Coordinates of C-alpha atoms in Angstrom, one line a residue:
X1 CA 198.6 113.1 85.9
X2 CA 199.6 114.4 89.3
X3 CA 198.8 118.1 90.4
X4 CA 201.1 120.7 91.4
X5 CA 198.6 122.8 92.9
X6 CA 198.5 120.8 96.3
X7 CA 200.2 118.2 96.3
X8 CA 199.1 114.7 98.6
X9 CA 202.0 113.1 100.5
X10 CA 202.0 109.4 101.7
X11 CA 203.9 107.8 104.9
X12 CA 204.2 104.1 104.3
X13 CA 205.0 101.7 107.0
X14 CA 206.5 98.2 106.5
X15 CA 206.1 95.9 109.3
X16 CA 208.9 93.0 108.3
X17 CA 209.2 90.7 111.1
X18 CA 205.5 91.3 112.3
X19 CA 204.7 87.4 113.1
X20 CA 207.8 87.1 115.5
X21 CA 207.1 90.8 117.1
X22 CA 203.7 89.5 117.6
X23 CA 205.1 86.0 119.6
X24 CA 207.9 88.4 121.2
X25 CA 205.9 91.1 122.9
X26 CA 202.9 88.8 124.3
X27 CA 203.5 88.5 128.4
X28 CA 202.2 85.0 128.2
X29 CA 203.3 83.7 125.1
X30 CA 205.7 80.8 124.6
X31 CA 208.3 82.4 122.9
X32 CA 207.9 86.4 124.9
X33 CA 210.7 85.1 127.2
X34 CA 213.4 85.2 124.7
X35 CA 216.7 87.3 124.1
X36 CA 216.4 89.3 121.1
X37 CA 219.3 87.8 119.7
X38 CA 217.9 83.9 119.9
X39 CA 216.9 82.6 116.1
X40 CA 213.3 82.2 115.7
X41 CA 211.1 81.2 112.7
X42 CA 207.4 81.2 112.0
X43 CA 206.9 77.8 109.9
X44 CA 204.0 76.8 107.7
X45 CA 202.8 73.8 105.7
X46 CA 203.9 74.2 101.6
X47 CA 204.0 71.4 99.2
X48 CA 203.7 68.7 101.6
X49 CA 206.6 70.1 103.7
X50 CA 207.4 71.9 106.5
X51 CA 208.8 75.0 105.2
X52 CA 209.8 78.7 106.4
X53 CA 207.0 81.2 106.0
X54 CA 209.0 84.3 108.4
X55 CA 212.4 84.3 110.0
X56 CA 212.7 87.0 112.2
X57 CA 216.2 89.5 112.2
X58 CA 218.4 87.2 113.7
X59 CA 217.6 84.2 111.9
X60 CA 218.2 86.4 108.7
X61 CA 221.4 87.5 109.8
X62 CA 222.1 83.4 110.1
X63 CA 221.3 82.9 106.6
X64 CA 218.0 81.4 106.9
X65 CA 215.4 82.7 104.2
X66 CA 211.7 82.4 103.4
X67 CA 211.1 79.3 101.7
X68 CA 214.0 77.0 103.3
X69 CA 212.6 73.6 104.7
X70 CA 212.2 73.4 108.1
X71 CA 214.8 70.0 108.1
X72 CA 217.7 72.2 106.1
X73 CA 217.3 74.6 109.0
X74 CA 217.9 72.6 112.0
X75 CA 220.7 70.4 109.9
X76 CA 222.2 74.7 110.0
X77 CA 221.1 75.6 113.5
X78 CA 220.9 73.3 116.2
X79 CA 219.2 75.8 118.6
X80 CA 216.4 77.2 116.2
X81 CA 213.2 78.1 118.0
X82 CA 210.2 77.3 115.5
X83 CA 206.5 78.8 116.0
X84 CA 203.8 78.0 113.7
X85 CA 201.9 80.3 111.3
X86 CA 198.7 81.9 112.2
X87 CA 197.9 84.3 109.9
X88 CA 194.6 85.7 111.6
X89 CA 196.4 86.3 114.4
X90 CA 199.2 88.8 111.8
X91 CA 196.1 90.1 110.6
X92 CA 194.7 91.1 113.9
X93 CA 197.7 93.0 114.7
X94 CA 198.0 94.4 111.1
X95 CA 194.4 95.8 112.1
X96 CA 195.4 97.1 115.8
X97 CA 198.0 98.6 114.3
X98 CA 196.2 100.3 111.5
X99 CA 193.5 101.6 114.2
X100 CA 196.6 102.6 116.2
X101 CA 197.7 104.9 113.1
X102 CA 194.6 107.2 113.1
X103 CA 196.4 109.3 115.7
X104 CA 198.2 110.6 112.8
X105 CA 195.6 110.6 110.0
X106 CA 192.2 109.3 109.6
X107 CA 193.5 108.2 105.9
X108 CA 195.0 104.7 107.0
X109 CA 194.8 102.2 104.6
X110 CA 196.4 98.6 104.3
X111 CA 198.7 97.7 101.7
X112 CA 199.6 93.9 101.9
X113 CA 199.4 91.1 104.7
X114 CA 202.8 93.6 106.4
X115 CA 201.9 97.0 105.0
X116 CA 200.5 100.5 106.1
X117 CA 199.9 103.7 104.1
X118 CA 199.0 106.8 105.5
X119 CA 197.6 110.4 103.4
X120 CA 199.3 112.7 106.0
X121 CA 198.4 115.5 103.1
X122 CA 198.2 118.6 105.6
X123 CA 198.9 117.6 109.1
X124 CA 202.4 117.3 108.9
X125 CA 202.6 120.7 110.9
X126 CA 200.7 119.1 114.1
X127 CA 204.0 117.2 113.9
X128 CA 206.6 119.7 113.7
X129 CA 207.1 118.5 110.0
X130 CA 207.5 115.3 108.2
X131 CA 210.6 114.7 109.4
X132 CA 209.5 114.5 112.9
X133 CA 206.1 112.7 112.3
X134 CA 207.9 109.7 110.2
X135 CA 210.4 109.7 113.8
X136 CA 207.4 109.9 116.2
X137 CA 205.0 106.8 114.7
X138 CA 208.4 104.9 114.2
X139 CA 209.8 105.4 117.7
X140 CA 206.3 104.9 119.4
X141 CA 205.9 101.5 117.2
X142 CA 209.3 100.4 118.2
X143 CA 208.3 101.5 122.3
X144 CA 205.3 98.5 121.6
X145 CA 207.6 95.9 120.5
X146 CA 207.2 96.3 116.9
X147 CA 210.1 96.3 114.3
X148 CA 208.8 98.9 111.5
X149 CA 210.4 100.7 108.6
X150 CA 209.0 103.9 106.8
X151 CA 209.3 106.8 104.3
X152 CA 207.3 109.6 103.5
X153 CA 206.9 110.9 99.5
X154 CA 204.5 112.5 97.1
X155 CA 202.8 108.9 96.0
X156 CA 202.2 105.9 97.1
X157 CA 204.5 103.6 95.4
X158 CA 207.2 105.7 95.3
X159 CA 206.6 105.7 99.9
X160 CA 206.5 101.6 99.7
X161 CA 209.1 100.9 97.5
X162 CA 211.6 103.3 99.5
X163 CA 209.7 101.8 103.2
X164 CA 211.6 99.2 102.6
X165 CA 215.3 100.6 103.8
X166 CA 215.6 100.7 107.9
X167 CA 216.5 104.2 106.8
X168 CA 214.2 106.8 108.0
X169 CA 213.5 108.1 104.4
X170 CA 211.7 111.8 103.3
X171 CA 211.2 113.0 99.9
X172 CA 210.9 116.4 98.9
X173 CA 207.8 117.2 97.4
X174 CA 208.4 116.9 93.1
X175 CA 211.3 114.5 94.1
X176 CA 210.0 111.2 93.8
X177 CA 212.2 110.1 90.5
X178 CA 215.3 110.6 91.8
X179 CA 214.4 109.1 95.1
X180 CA 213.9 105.9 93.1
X181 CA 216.6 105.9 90.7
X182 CA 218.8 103.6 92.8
X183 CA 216.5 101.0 93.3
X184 CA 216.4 97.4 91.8
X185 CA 214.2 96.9 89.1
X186 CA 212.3 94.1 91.8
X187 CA 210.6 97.3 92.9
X188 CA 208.4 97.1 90.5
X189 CA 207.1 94.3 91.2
X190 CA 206.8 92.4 88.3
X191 CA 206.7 89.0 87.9
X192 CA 209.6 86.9 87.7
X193 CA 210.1 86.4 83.9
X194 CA 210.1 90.2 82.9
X195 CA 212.5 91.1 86.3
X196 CA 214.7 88.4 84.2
X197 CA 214.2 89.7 80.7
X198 CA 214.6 93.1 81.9
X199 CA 218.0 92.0 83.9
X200 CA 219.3 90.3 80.5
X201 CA 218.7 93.3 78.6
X202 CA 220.6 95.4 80.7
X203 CA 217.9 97.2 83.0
X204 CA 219.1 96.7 86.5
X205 CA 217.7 99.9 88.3
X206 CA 215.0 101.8 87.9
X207 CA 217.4 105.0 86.7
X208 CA 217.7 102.5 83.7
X209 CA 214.1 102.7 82.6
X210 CA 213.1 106.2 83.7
X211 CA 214.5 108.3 80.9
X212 CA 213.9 105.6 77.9
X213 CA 211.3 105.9 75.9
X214 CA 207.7 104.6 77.4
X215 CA 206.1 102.7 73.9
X216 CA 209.1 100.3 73.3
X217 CA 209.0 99.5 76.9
X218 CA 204.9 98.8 76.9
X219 CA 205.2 96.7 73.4
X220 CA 208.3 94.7 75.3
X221 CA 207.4 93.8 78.9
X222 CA 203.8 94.9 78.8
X223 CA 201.3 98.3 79.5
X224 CA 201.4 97.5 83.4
X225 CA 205.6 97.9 83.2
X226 CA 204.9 101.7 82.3
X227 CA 202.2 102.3 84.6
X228 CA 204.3 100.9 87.8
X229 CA 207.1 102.6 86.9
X230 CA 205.1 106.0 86.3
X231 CA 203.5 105.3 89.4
X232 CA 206.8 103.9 91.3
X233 CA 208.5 107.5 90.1
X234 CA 205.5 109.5 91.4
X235 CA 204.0 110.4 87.4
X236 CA 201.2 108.8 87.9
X237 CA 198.6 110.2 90.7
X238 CA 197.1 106.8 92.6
X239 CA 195.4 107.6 95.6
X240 CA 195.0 105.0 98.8
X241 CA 191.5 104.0 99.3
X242 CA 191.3 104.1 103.7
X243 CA 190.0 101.7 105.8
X244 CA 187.8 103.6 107.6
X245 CA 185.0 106.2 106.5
X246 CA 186.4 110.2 106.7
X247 CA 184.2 112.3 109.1
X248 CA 182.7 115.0 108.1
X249 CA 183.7 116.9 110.9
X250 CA 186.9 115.9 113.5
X251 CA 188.3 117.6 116.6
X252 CA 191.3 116.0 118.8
X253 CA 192.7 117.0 122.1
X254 CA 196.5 115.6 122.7
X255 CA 197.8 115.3 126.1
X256 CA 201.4 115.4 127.1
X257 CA 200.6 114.1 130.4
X258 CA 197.7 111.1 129.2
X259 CA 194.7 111.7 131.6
X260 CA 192.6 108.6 133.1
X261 CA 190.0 110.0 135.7
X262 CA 186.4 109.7 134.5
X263 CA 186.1 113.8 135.1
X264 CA 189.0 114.5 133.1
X265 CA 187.5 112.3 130.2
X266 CA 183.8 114.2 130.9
X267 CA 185.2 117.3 130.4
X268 CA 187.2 116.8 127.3
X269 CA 184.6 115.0 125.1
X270 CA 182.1 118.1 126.2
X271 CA 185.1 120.5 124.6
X272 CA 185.1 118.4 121.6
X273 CA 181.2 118.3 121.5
X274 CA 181.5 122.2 121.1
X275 CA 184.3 121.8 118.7
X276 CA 182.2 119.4 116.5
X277 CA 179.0 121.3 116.8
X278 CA 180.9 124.9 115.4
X279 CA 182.3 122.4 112.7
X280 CA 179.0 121.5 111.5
X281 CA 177.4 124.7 112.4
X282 CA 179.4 126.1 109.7
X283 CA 178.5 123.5 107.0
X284 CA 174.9 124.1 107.4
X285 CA 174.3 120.5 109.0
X286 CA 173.8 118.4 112.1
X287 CA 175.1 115.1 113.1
X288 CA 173.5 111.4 112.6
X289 CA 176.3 109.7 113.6
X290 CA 179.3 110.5 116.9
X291 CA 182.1 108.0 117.2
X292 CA 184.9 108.8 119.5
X293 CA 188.1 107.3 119.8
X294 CA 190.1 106.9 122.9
X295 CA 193.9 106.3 122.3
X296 CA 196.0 104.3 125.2
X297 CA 199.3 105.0 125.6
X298 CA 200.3 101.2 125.3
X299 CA 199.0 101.6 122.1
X300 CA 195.1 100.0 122.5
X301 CA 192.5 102.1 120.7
X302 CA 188.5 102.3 122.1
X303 CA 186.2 103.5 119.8
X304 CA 182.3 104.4 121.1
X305 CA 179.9 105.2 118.8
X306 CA 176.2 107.2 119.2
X307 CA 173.8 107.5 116.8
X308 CA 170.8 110.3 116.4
X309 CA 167.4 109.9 115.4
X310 CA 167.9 113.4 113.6
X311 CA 170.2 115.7 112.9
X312 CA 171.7 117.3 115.9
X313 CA 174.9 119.9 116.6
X314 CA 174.0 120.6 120.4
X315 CA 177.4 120.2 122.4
X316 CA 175.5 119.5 125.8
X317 CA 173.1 117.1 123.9
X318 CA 176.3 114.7 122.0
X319 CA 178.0 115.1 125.4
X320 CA 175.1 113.5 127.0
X321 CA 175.0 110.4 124.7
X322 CA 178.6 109.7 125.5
X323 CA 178.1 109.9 129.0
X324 CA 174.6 107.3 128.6
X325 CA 176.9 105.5 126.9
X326 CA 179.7 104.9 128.4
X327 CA 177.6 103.7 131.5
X328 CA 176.0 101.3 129.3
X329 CA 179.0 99.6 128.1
X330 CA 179.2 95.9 129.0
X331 CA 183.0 95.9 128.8
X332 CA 184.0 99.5 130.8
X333 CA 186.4 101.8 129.4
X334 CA 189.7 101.0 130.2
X335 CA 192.0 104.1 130.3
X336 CA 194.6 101.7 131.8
X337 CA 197.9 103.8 132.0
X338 CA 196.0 107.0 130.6
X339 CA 194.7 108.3 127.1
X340 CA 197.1 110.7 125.2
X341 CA 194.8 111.5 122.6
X342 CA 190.8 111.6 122.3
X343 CA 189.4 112.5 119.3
X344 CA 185.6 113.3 118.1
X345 CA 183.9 112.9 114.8
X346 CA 180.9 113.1 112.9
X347 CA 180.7 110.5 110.8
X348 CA 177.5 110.9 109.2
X349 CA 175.6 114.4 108.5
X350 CA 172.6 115.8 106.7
X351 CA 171.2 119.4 106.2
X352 CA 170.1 121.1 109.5
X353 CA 167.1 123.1 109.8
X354 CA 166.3 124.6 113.2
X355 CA 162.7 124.0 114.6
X356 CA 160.8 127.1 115.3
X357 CA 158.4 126.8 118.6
X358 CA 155.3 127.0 117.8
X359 CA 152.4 128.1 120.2
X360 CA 150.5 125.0 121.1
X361 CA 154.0 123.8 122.1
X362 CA 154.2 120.9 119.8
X363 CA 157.6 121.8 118.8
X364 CA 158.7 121.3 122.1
X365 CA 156.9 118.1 122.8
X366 CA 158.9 116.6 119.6
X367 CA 161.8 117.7 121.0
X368 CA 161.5 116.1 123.9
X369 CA 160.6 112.5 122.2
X370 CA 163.9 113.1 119.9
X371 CA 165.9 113.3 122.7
X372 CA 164.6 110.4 124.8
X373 CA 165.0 108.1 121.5
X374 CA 168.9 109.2 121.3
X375 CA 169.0 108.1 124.8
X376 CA 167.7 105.6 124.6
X377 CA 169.5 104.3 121.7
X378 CA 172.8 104.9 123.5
X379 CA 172.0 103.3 126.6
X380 CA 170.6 100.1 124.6
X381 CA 171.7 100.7 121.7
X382 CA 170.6 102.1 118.5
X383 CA 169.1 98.8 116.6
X384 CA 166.6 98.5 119.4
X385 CA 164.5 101.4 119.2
X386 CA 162.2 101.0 116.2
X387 CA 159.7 103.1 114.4
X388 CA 156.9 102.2 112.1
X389 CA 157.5 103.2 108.5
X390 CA 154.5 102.2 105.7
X391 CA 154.9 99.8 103.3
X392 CA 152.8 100.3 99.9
X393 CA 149.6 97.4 100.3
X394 CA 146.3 97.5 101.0
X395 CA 146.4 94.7 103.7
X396 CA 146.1 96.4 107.1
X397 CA 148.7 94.0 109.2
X398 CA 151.1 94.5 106.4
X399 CA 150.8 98.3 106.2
X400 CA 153.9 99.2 108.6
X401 CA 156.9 97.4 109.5
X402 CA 159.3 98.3 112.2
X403 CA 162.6 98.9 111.6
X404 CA 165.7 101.3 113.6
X405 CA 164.6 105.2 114.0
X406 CA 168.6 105.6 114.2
X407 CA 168.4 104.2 110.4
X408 CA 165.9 106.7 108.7
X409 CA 167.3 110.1 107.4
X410 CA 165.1 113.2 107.4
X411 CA 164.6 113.0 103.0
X412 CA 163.6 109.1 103.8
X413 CA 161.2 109.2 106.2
X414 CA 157.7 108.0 104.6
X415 CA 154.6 110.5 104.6
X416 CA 151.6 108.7 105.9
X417 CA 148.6 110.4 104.3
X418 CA 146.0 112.6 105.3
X419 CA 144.9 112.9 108.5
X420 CA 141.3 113.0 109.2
X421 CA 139.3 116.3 109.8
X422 CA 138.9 117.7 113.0
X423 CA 135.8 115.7 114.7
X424 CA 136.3 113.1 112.3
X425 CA 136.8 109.7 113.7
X426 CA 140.2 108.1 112.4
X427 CA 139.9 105.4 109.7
X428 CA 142.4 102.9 111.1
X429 CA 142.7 101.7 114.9
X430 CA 146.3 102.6 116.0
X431 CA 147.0 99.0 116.7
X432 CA 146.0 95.4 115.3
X433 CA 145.4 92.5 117.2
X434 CA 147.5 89.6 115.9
X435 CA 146.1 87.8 114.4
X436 CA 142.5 89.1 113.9
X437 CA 140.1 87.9 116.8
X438 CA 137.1 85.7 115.9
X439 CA 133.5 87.0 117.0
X440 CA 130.3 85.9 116.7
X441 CA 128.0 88.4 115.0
X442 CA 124.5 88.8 113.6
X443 CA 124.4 91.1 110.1
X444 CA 122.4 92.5 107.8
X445 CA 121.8 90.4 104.7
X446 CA 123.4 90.3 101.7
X447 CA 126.4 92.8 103.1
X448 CA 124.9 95.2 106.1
X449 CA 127.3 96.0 109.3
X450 CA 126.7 93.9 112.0
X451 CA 123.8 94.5 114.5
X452 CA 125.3 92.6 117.3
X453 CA 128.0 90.7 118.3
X454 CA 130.0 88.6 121.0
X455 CA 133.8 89.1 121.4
X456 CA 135.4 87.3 124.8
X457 CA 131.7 86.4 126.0
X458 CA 130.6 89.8 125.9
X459 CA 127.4 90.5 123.9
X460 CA 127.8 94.0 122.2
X461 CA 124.7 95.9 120.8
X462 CA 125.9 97.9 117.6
X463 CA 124.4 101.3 117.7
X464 CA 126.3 103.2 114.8
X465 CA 128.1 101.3 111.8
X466 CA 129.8 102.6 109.0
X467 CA 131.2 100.7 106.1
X468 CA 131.6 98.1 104.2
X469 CA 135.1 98.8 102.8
X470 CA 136.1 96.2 100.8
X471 CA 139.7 95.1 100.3
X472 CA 140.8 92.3 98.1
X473 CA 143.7 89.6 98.9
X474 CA 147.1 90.1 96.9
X475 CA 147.0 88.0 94.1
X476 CA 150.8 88.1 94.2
X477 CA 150.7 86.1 97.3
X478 CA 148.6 83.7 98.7
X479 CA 145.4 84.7 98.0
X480 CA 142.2 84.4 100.3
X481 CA 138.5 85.7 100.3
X482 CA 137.8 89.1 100.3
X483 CA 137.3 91.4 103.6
X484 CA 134.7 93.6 104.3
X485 CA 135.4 95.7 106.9
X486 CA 132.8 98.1 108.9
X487 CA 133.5 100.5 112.0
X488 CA 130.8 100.1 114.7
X489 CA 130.6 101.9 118.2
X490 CA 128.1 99.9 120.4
X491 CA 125.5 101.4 123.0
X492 CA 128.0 102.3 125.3
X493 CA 130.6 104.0 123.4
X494 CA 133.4 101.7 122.5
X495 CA 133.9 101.8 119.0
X496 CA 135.1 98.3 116.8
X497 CA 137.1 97.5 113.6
X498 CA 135.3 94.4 112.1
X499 CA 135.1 92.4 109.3
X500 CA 133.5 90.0 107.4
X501 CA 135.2 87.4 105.5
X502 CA 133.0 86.0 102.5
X503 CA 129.3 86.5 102.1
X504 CA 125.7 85.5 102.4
X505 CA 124.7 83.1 99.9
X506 CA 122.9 79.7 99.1
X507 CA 125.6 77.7 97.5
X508 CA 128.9 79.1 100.3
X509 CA 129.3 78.8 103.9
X510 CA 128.2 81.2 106.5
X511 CA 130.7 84.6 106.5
X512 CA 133.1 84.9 109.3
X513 CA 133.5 87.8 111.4
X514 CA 136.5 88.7 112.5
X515 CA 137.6 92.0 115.3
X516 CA 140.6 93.3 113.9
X517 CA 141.2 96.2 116.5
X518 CA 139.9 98.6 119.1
X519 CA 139.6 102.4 118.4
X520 CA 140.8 104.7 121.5

């Protein structure tokens, strides 16, 4: 059931003659050169015939309806203009459009191949009320070309059902069943067998089923009859589910006169880098992921995104990967006749916990790395600066793999062990040759370290070995004889990771020796 406590409200948009807007406003389209008033119709292919798929207005107003062969219509209007159907192209707009609506809320969803629904739950008053939102997005959409129709209520069906008047429709909060009294039972939505059992009992509007009782109803036309028309008369709460993830943290600057110099834009994503950062400050957490969003006034949207390798809430620091990247782009920002609204969000967040300095200055020395990886991953961007994790095997070339720094949070970064004592040598090299090098080498028998060996014509002398350390194949994969491996430094200091691959014995070949990698 719905809560009075705070109640959401919904702004549904209904885009009817979107395919022939879409022809009408392109500069270099066919059909952009027309009066308003000439008939056109968007045609597709439907049981083997040519039928109507979207007349616009004025082929409505000429009696020409969805569905009508495209022969009837010519035989009724001699000067028709016909465009084909291209549904990716609808949906392309549908998407601009939808991308176009976060100005008002970041709770856009679609509803439909011709439908918009918007939460606008608490930022109505940035608006100058509901009233004057609903005539703002309307009026702007009609500036771009586009034919829309809207309504604002307290849930979603009772919004779309009522978006479908040209009348600019608002519902009082608690209203929402007597808003849809009037309408046709084809609100609903049903199919077309219980709109006609429903029409032969008598049940024209929706004020006809409202105050009857709800079980005969379900047992007659069915448990989803109820629902809708709870749902249609705002009883039922169903929320949207938006397009687009909700940051945790927004801040917006709107401009009555749009900006467009590259200063001006500087300046205001550094305010909204502050604004963010106090956001977040306040929750406790720093930010993974920045995405801002430039809005034209022609109604094009740019959205640039940075990423973090940890979290971060410094204003100068997210202004700084903007900047990075925004002089990376391969297609340049475009402000063309100005931005009236930027906005900044963090998108993705995770606990922050400041790092204290310590003395040796090591502190400061992983600050510095954090920061060149950021940069780095906005000037290149973020999937191409890698970091080793560890994976859970034995085998040494299979004991890291790389993957994005941008993609590892601060609880999922893997521990890699002990480090050795103080003095101690390590116990791995920090790289690998790949794949392992082969050597000639002359060892102890049955399983000593080698006492010398030749690696790139080089004769080395071992003069310190330690090992062997055996490690067996996987069994789960292909197999393979086992490796002993032994770390030698010859006479002159440079120190080896070698193994030996099988043994010494009467019946099996001669072991090969392989070098694996070079200590530093």
């Amino acid at each position: 059931m719905k809560s009075s406590s705070n109640p959401r409200r919904y702004c549904a948009i209904r885009l009817p003659f979107l395919a022939s807007n879409r022809l009408r406003r392109r500069p270099n389209a066919p059909h952009s050169g027309l009066p308003a008033e000439a008939p056109l119709v968007i045609v597709e292919k439907a049981k083997g015939a040519i039928a109507i798929a979207a007349p616009d207005a004025a082929a409505i107003d000429l009696g020409l309806a969805p569905g009508l062969s495209l022969a009837e219509a010519r035989a009724r209007l001699s000067d028709l203009v016909v465009a084909e159907h291209d549904p990716a192209a609808d949906d392309a707009l549908v998407e601009a459009i939808a991308d176009w609506c976060d100005r008002y809320t970041p709770l856009v969803a679609r509803h439909g191949a011709r439908g918009l629904m918007l939460d606008i739950t608490g930022v109505a008053h940035l608006f100058k009320g509901e009233a004057a939102l609903l005539d703002d997005l309307l009026t702007r959409l009609d500036g771009l070309g586009l034919t829309a129709f809207g309504a604002i209520a307290g849930a979603p069906a009772t919004a779309r059902a009522l978006a479908r008047s040209p009348r600019r429709i608002v519902v009082e909060p608690g209203c929402e069943a007597s808003a849809v009294r009037p309408l046709p039972i084809s609100a609903l939505g049903l199919d077309p067998v219980r709109l006609q059992a429903l029409a032969r009992a008598g049940l024209k509007t929706v004020g006809d089923l409202i105050d009857r009782p709800r079980s005969p109803l379900a047992a007659r036309f069915g448990a989803d009859c109820v629902e809708r028309l709870e749902r249609l008369a705002g009883i039922l709460e169903h929320p949207i589910s938006p397009r687009r993830p909700v940051p945790a943290a927004l801040a917006e600057r709107i401009f009555f006169q749009p900006i467009a110099h590259e200063d001006d834009i500087a300046a205001t994503l550094a305010r909204l880098a502050a604004d963010v950062a106090s956001l977040l400050e306040t929750r406790g957490e720093g930010g993974r992921s920045f995405e801002a969003s430039f809005y034209r006034v022609d109604g094009d949207v740019r959205r640039i995104t940075v990423a973090t390798a940890r979290p971060n809430r410094a204003p100068k620091a997210i202004a700084r990967l903007f900047h990075e990247k925004l002089d990376a782009l391969s297609v340049p920002l475009d402000a063309g006749f100005g931005f009236d609204l930027i906005r900044l969000g963090a998108f993705r967040t995770e606990p922050f916990v400041a790092a204290q300095a310590s003395l040796d200055g090591h502190a400061l020395d992983d600050e510095a790395v954090a920061d060149l990886v950021d940069r780095l991953g906005a000037r290149f961007g973020p999937e191409r600066v890698l970091g080793f994790v560890p994976e859970d095997t034995h085998i040494p070339e299979r004991r890291t793999r790389m993957v994005p720094v941008f993609t590892l949070g601060e609880e999922g970064k893997a521990q890699w062990g002990e480090l050795p004592a103080t003095g101690e040598p390590p116990l791995r090299p920090l790289s690998l040759f790949d794949p392992p090098e082969p050597v000639e080498a002359l060892g102890e028998v049955p399983d000593g370290p080698p006492l010398s060996f030749r690696w790139r014509r080089v004769l080395h002398q071992v003069a310190r070995a330690e090992g062997p350390e055996r490690i067996a194949p996987e069994w789960w994969r292909d197999g393979g004889p086992d490796r002993d491996y032994f770390r030698v430094e010859d006479r002159k200091g440079a120190r080896f990771w070698l193994y030996r691959e099988g043994g010494y014995a009467a019946d099996r070949p001669q072991p090969r020796w392989f070098l694996h990698g070079l200590f530093a």
